[in-house]
Short mmCIF file of C-alpha atoms and ligand atoms in Angstrom, two decimals:
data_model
loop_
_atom_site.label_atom_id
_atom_site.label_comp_id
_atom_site.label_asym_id
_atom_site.label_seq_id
_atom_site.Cartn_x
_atom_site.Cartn_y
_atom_site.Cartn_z
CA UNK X 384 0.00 0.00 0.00
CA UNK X 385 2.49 2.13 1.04
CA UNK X 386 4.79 1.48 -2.36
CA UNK X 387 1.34 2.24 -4.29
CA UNK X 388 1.28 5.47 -2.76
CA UNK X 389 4.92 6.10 -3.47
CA UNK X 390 4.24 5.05 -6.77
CA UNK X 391 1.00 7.93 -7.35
CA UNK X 392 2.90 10.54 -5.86
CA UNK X 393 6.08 10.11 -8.10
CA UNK X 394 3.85 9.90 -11.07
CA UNK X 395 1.86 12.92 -9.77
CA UNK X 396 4.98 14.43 -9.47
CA UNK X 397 6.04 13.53 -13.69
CA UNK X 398 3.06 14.21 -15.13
CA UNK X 399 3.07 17.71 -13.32
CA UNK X 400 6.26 18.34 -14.75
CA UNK X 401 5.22 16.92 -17.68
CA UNK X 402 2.16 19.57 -17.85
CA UNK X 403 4.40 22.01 -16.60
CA UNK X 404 7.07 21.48 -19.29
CA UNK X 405 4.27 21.77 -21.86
CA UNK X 406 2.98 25.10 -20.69
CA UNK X 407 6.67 26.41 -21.73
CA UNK X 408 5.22 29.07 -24.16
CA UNK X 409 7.45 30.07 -27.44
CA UNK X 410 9.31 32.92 -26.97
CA UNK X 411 10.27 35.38 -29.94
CA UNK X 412 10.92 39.31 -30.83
CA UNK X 413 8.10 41.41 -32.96
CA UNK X 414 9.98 43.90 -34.80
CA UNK X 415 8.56 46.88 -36.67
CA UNK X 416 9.72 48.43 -39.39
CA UNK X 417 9.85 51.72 -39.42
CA UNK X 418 8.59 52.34 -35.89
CA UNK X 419 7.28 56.29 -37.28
CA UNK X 420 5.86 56.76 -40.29
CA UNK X 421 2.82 58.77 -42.79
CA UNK X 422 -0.21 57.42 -43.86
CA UNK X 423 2.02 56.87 -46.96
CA UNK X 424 4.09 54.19 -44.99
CA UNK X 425 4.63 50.56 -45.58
CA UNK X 426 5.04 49.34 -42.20
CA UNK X 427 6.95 45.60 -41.83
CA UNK X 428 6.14 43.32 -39.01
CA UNK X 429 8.56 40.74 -38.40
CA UNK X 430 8.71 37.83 -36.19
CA UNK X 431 12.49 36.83 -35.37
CA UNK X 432 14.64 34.98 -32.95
CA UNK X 433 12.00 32.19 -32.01
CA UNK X 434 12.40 29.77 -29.94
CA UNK X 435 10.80 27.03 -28.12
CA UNK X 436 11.66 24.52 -25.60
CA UNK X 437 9.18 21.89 -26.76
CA UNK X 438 8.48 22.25 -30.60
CA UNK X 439 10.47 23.22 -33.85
CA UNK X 440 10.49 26.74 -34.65
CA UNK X 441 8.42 26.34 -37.67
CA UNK X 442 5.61 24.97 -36.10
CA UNK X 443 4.54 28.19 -34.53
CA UNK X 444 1.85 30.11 -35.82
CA UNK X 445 0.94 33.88 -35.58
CA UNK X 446 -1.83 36.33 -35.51
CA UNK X 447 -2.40 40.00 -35.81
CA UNK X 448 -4.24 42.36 -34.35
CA UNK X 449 -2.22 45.56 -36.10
CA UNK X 450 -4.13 48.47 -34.52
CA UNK X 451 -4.65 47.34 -31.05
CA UNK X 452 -8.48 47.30 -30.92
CA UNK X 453 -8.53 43.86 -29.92
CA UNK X 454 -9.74 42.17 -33.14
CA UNK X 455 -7.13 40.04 -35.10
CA UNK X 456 -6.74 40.72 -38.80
CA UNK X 457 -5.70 37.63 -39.72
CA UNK X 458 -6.22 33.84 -38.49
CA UNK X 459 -3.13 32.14 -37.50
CA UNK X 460 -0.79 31.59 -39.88
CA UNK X 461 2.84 30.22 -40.23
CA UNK X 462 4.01 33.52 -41.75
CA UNK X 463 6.24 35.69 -40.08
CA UNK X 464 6.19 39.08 -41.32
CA UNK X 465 3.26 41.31 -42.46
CA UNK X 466 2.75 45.06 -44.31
CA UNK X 467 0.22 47.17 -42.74
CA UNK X 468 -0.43 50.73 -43.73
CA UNK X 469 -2.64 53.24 -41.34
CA UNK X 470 -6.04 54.20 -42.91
CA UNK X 471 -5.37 57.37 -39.85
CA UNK X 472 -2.62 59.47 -37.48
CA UNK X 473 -2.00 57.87 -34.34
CA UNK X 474 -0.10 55.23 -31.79
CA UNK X 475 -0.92 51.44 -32.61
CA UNK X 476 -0.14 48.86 -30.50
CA UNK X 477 0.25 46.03 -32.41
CA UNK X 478 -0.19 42.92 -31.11
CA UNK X 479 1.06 39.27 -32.34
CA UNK X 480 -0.32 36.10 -30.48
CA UNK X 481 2.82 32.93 -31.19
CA UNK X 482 1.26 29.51 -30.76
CA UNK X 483 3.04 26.18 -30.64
CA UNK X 484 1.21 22.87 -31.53
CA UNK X 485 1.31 22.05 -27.51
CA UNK X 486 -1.10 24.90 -26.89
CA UNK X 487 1.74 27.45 -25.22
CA UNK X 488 1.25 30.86 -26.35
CA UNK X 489 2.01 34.09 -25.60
CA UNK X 490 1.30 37.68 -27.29
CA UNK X 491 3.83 39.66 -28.22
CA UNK X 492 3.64 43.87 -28.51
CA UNK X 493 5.31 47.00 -30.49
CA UNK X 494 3.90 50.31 -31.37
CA UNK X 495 3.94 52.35 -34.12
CA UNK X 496 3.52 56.18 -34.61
CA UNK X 497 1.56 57.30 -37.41
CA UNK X 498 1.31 60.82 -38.57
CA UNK X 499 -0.27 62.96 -41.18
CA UNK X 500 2.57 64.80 -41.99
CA UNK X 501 3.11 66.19 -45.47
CA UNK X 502 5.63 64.16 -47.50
CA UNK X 503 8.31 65.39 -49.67
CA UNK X 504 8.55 65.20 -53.35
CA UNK X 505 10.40 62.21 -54.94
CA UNK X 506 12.52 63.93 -57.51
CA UNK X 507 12.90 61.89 -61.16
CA UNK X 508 15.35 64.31 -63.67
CA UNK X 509 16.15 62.48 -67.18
CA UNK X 510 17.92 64.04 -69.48
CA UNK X 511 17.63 63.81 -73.30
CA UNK X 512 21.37 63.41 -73.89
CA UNK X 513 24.09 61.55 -72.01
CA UNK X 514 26.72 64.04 -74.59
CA UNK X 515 25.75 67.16 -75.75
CA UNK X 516 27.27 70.10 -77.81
CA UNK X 517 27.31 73.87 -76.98
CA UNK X 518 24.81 73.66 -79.84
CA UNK X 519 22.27 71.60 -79.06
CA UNK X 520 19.21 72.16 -76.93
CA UNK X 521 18.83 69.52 -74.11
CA UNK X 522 15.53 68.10 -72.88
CA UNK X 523 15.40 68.80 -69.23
CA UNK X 524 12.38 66.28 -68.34
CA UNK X 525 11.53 66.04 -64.43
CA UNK X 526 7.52 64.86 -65.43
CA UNK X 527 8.36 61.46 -63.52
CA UNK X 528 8.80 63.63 -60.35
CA UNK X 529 5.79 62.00 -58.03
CA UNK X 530 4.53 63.46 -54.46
CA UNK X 531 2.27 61.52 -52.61
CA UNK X 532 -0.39 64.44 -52.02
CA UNK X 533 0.03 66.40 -54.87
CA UNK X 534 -0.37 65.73 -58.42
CA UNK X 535 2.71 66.05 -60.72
CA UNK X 536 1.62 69.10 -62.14
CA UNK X 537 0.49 70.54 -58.81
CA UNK X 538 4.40 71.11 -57.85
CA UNK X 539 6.69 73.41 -59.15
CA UNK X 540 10.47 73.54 -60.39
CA UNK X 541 13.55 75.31 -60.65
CA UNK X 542 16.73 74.87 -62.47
CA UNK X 543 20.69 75.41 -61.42
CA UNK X 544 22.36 74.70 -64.94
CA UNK X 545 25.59 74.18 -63.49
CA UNK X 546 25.05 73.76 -59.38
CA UNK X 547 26.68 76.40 -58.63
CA UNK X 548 23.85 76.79 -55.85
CA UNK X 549 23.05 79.69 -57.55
CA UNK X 550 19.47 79.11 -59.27
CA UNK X 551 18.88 79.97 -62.65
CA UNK X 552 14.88 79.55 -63.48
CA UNK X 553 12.41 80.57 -61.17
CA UNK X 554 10.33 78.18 -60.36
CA UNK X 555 7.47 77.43 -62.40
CA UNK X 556 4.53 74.57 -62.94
CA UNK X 557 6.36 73.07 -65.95
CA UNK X 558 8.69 69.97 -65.41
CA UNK X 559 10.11 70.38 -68.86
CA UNK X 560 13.12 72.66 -69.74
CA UNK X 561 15.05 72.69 -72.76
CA UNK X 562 18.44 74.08 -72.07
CA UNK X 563 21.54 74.83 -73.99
CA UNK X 564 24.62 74.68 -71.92
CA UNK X 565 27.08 77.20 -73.30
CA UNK X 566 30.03 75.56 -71.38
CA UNK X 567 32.32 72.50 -72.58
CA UNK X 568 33.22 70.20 -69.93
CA UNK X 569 31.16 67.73 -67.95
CA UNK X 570 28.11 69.64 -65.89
CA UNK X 571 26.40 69.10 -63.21
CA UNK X 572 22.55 70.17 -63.25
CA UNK X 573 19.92 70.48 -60.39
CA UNK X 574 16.54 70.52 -60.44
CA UNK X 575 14.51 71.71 -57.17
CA UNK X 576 10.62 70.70 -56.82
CA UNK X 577 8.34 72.03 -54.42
CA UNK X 578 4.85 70.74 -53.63
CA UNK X 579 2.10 73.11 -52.41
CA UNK X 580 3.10 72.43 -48.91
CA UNK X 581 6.43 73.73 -49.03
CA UNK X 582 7.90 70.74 -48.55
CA UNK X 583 10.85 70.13 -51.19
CA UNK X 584 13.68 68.18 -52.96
CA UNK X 585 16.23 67.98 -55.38
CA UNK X 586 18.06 65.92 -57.69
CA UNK X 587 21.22 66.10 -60.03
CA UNK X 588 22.35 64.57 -63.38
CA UNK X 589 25.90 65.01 -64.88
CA UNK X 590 25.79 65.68 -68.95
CA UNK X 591 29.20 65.78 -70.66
CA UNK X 592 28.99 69.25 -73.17
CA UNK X 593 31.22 68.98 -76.00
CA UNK X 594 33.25 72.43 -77.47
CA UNK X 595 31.73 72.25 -81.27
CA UNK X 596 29.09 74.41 -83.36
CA UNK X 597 27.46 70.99 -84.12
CA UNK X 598 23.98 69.58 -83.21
CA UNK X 599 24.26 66.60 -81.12
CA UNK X 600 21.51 63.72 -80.71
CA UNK X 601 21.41 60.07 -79.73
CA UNK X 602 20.88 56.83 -81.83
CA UNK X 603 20.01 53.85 -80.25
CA UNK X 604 20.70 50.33 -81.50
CA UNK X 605 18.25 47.97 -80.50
CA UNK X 606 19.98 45.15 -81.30
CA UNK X 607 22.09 44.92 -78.17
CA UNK X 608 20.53 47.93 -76.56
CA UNK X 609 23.65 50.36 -77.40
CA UNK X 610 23.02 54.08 -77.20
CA UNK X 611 25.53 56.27 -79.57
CA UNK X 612 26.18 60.00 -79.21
CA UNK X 613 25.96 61.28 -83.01
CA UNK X 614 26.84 64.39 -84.54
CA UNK X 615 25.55 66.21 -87.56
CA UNK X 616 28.67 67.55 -89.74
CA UNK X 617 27.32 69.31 -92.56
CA UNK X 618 24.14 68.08 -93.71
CA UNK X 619 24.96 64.46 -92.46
CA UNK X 620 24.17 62.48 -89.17
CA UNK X 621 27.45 60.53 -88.30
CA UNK X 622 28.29 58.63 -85.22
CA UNK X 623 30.22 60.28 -82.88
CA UNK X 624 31.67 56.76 -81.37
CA UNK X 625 33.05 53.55 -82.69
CA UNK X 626 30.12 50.88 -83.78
CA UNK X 627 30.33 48.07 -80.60
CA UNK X 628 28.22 45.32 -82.17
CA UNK X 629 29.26 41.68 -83.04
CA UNK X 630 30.20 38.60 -81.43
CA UNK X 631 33.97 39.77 -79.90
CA UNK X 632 36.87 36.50 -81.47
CA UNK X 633 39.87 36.64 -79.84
CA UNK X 634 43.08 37.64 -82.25
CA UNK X 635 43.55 34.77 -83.72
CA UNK X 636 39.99 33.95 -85.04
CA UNK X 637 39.03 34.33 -88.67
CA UNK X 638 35.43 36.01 -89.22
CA UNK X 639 33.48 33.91 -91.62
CA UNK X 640 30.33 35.24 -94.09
CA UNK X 641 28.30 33.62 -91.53
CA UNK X 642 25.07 35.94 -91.27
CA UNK X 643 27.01 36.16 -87.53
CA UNK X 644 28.65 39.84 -87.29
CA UNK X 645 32.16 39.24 -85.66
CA UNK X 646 34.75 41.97 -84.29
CA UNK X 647 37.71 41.79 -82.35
CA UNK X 648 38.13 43.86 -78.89
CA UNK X 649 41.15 45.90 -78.03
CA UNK X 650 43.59 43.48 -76.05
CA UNK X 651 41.25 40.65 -76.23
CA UNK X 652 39.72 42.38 -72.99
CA UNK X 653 35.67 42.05 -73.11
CA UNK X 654 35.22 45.27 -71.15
CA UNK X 655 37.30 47.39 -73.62
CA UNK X 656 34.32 46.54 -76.53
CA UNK X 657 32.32 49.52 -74.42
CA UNK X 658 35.02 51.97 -74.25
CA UNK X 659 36.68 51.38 -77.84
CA UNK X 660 33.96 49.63 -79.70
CA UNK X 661 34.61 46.85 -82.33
CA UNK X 662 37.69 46.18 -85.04
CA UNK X 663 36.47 44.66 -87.99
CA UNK X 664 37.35 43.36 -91.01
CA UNK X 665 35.95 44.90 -94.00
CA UNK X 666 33.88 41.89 -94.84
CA UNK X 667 32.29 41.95 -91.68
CA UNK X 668 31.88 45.77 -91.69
CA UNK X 669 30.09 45.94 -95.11
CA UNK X 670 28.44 42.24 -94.15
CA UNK X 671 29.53 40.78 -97.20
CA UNK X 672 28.32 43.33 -99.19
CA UNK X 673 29.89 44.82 -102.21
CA UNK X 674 27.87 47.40 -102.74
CA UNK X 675 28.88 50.82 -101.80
CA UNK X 676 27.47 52.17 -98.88
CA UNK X 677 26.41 49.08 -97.77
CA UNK X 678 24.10 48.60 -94.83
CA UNK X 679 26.64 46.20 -93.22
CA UNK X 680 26.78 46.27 -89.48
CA UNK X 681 25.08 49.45 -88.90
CA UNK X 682 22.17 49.87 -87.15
CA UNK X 683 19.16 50.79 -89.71
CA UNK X 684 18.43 53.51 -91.36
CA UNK X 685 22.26 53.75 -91.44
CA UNK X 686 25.79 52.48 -93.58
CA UNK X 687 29.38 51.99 -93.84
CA UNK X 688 30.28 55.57 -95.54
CA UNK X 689 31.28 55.33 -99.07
CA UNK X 690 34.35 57.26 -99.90
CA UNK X 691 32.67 60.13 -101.29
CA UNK X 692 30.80 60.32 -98.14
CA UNK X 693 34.12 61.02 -95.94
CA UNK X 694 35.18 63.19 -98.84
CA UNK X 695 32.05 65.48 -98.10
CA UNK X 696 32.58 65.62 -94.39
CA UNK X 697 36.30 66.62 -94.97
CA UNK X 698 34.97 69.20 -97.34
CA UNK X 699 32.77 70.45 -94.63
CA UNK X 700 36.49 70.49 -92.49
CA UNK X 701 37.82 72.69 -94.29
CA UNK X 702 39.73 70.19 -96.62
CA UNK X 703 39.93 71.60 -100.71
CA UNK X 704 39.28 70.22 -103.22
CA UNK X 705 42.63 69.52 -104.71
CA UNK X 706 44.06 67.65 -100.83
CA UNK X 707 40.82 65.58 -101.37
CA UNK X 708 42.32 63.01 -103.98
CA UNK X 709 45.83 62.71 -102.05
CA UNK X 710 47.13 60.36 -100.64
CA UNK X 711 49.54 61.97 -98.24
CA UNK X 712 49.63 61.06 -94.31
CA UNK X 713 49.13 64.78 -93.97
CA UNK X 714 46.27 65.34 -96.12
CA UNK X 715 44.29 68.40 -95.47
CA UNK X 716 45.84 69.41 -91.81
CA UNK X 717 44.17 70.51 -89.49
CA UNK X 718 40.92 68.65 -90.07
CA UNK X 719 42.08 64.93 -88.78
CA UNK X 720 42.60 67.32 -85.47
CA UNK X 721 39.01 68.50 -86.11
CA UNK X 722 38.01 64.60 -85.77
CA UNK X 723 40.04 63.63 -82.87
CA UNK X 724 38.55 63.49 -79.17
CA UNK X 725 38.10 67.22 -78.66
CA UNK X 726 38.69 68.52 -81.99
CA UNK X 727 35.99 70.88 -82.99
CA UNK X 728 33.79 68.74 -85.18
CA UNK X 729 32.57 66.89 -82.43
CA UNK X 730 33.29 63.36 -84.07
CA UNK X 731 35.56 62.23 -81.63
CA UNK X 732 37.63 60.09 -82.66
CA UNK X 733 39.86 58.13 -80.44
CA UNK X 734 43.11 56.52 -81.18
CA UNK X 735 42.40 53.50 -80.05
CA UNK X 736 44.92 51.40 -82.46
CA UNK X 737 43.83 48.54 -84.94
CA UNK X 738 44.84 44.76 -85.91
CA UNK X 739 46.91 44.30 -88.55
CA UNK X 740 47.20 40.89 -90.15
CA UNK X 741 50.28 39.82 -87.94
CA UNK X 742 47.36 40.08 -85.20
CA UNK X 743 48.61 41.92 -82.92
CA UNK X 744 46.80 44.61 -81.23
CA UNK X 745 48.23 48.16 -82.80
CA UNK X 746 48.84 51.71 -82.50
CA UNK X 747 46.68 52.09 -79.28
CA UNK X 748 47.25 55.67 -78.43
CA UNK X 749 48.74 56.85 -81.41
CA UNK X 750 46.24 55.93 -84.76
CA UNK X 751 43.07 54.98 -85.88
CA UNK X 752 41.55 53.92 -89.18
CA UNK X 753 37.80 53.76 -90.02
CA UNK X 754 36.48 51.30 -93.24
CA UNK X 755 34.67 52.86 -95.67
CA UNK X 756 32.62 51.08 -97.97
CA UNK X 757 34.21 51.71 -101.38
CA UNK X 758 36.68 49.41 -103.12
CA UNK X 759 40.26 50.63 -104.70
CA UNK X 760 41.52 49.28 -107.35
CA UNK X 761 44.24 47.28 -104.87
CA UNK X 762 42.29 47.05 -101.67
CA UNK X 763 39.38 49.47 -99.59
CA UNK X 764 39.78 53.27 -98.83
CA UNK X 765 40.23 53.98 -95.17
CA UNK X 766 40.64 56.93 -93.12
CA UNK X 767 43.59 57.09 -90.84
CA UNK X 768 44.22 59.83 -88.08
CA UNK X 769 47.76 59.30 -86.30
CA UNK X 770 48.79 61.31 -83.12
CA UNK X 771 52.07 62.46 -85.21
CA UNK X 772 49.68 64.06 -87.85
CA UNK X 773 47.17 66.66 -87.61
CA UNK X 774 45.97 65.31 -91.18
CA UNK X 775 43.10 62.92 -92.46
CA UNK X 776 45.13 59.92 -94.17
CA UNK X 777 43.43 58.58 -96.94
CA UNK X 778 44.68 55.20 -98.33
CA UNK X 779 43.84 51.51 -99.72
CA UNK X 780 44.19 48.96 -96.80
CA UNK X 781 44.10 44.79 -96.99
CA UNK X 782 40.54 44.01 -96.32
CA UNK X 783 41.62 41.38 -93.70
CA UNK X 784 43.03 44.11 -91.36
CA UNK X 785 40.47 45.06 -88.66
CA UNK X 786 39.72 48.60 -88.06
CA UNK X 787 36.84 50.81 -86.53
CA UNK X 788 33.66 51.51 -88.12
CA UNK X 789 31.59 54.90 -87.72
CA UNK X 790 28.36 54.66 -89.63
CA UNK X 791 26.87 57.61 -91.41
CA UNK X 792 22.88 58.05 -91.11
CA UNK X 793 20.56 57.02 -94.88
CA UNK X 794 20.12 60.36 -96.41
CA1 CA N 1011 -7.39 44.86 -35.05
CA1 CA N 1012 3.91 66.23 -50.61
CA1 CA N 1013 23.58 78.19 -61.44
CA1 CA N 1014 30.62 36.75 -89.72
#
């Protein structure tokens, strides 16, 4: 009798701990996210750092009552983090109740401050040019401003050309300017918005300005999603950077007439194809095409330049008629200056070297050469611009050489 007793009070004594053990409730952290905010605010509820003596973490399951009025917004759930935004200003107490499966729970609290405080203006400035002349008029466009309270055309703008902090418009209901900027050399540009509660904000853009009398505008190519500066020279639309588009061989490939365009990249170095562009080989520049002023690899709407075509643009340089024919490295000095990064045509051309057919990479620094699509009698005319040489070179080149290619816009 007396072991029986023993016996019940020891297994009294278990299953109490037992029951005890099982009341262990989960314990965890309710984190908000941010813990002020607008009636504009996404506010993030998280559960973290669970744990539980009895049950895996994942078991537990969650409620929410997010404005403390003692109603849950959801059932439970397993998920641990929830979005609420405040219908009105105030303090919420928000409220999570953690279950495990062995009926241990506990409710878990944060608050929240939510006011009706005005919010600033998100500033959006593009620009209609990346590279611009001191011609050419540039779109200022800040129409993708947004406020939350205000529509876009409720708020009003102002203009610093060159951040200076000095402002240059006053401000006005249009988020459109069209600007010139009179200064070569990279720029900085601000615009300021205000919304009709005063509150404001501002954002920049850089735009590089080049030093020539020509328009500037963009082409883009949509077959790899390449934009090109391009300048008009004369009456003519030329690019005002080397072509980048082709599969990139290393030196010692061989492009085929494979309906694939090929190129090779300066050094063999993947990265240099966006800061140098493509060499080609006149077969892959004209695409097989032995037509003058072949469509080749140029975007449409646009060619290789036939001969005559460079010979107008030099005439436009300054070059006369008699240097036009010759074939000297110095023909018609200064205009291969005019076409060199900085020189006042705005064409830009860097010397950025070539392959010749002992395939090695070439003359990086000191020469260029750009195809054109017109055949000699003993090879194709190219244009060659050397750092020793304030001339245009005009000569017949080996069509298995690879040089640059500047297309020239359909007239
Ligand atoms: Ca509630
Ligand atoms: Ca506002
Ligand atoms: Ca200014
Ligand atoms: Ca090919």
């Amino acid at each position: 009798m007396k072991r029986l007793r023993i016996f019940c009070i020891l297994a009294l004594v278990y299953l109490a701990g037992a029951c005890e053990k099982h009341a262990h409730p989960p314990f965890c952290q309710l984190i908000a996210i941010p813990q002020e905010g607008t009636l504009h605010t996404n506010f993030l509820f998280t559960i973290k750092s669970c744990s539980d003596n009895e049950n895996p973490v994942f078991s537990l399951k969650f409620r929410w009552d997010l404005d403390g009025d003692g109603n849950w917004e959801t059932g439970f759930t397993t998920d641990r983090e929830i979005a609420w935004k405040y219908l009105l200003p105030g303090t919420f107490k928000i409220k999570c109740e953690t279950i495990d499966p062995s009926g241990g729970s506990v409710i878990l609290e944060n608050t929240v401050l939510v006011t009706d405080r005005n919010e600033t203006p998100s500033p959006y400035l593009k620009l209609s040019l990346k590279k611009t002349s001191v011609a050419t008029a540039v779109i200022l466009d800040g129409s993708l401003t947004w406020d939350y309270e205000d529509n876009t055309d409720l708020l009003s703008f102002r203009w610093d050309f060159n951040s200076d902090g000095i402002w240059d418009t006053d401000f006005s209901r249009s988020a459109i300017y069209q600007h010139i900027f009179g200064q070569p050399g990279k720029t900085t540009v601000t615009m300021q918005v205000i919304d009709t509660d005063d509150a404001s904000a501002e954002t920049s853009k850089t735009i590089e300005v080049l030093n020539t009398d020509n328009l500037y505008s963009r082409l883009w190519d949509p077959r790899n999603n390449r934009e090109y500066p391009i300048v008009k020279i004369g009456n003519r639309w030329w690019m005002a950077e080397n072509l980048d588009f082709g599969e990139p061989l290393t030196k010692e490939g061989s492009p085929t007439d494979n309906d694939v365009p090929e190129m090779f990249v300066y050094q063999d170095i993947i990265s240099n194809r966006k800061l140098y562009g493509g060499l080609y080989m006149w077969g892959e520049a004209v695409s097989y095409s032995s037509i003058e002023k072949a469509e080749g690899i140029c975007p449409e709407g646009w060619h290789i330049p036939a001969d005559n075509e460079w010979k107008s643009m030099e005439t436009e340089l300054g070059i006369n008629q008699d240097q036009l024919e010759s074939i000297s490295p110095d023909r018609g000095d200064p205009a291969g200056n005019f076409l060199k990064v900085g020189g006042k045509s705005g064409f830009e051309a860097g010397l950025f070297g070539m392959l010749p057919l002992t395939r090695a990479f070439s003359g990086f620094g000191s020469t260029t050469g750009f195809w054109s699509s017109t055949q000699g009698t003993s090879g194709i005319w190219v244009r060659t611009l050397k750092v020793t040489s304030g001339g245009v070179e005009r000569s017949l080149q080996p069509n298995n050489y690879a040089y640059s290619v500047r297309c020239i816009k359909d007239e």
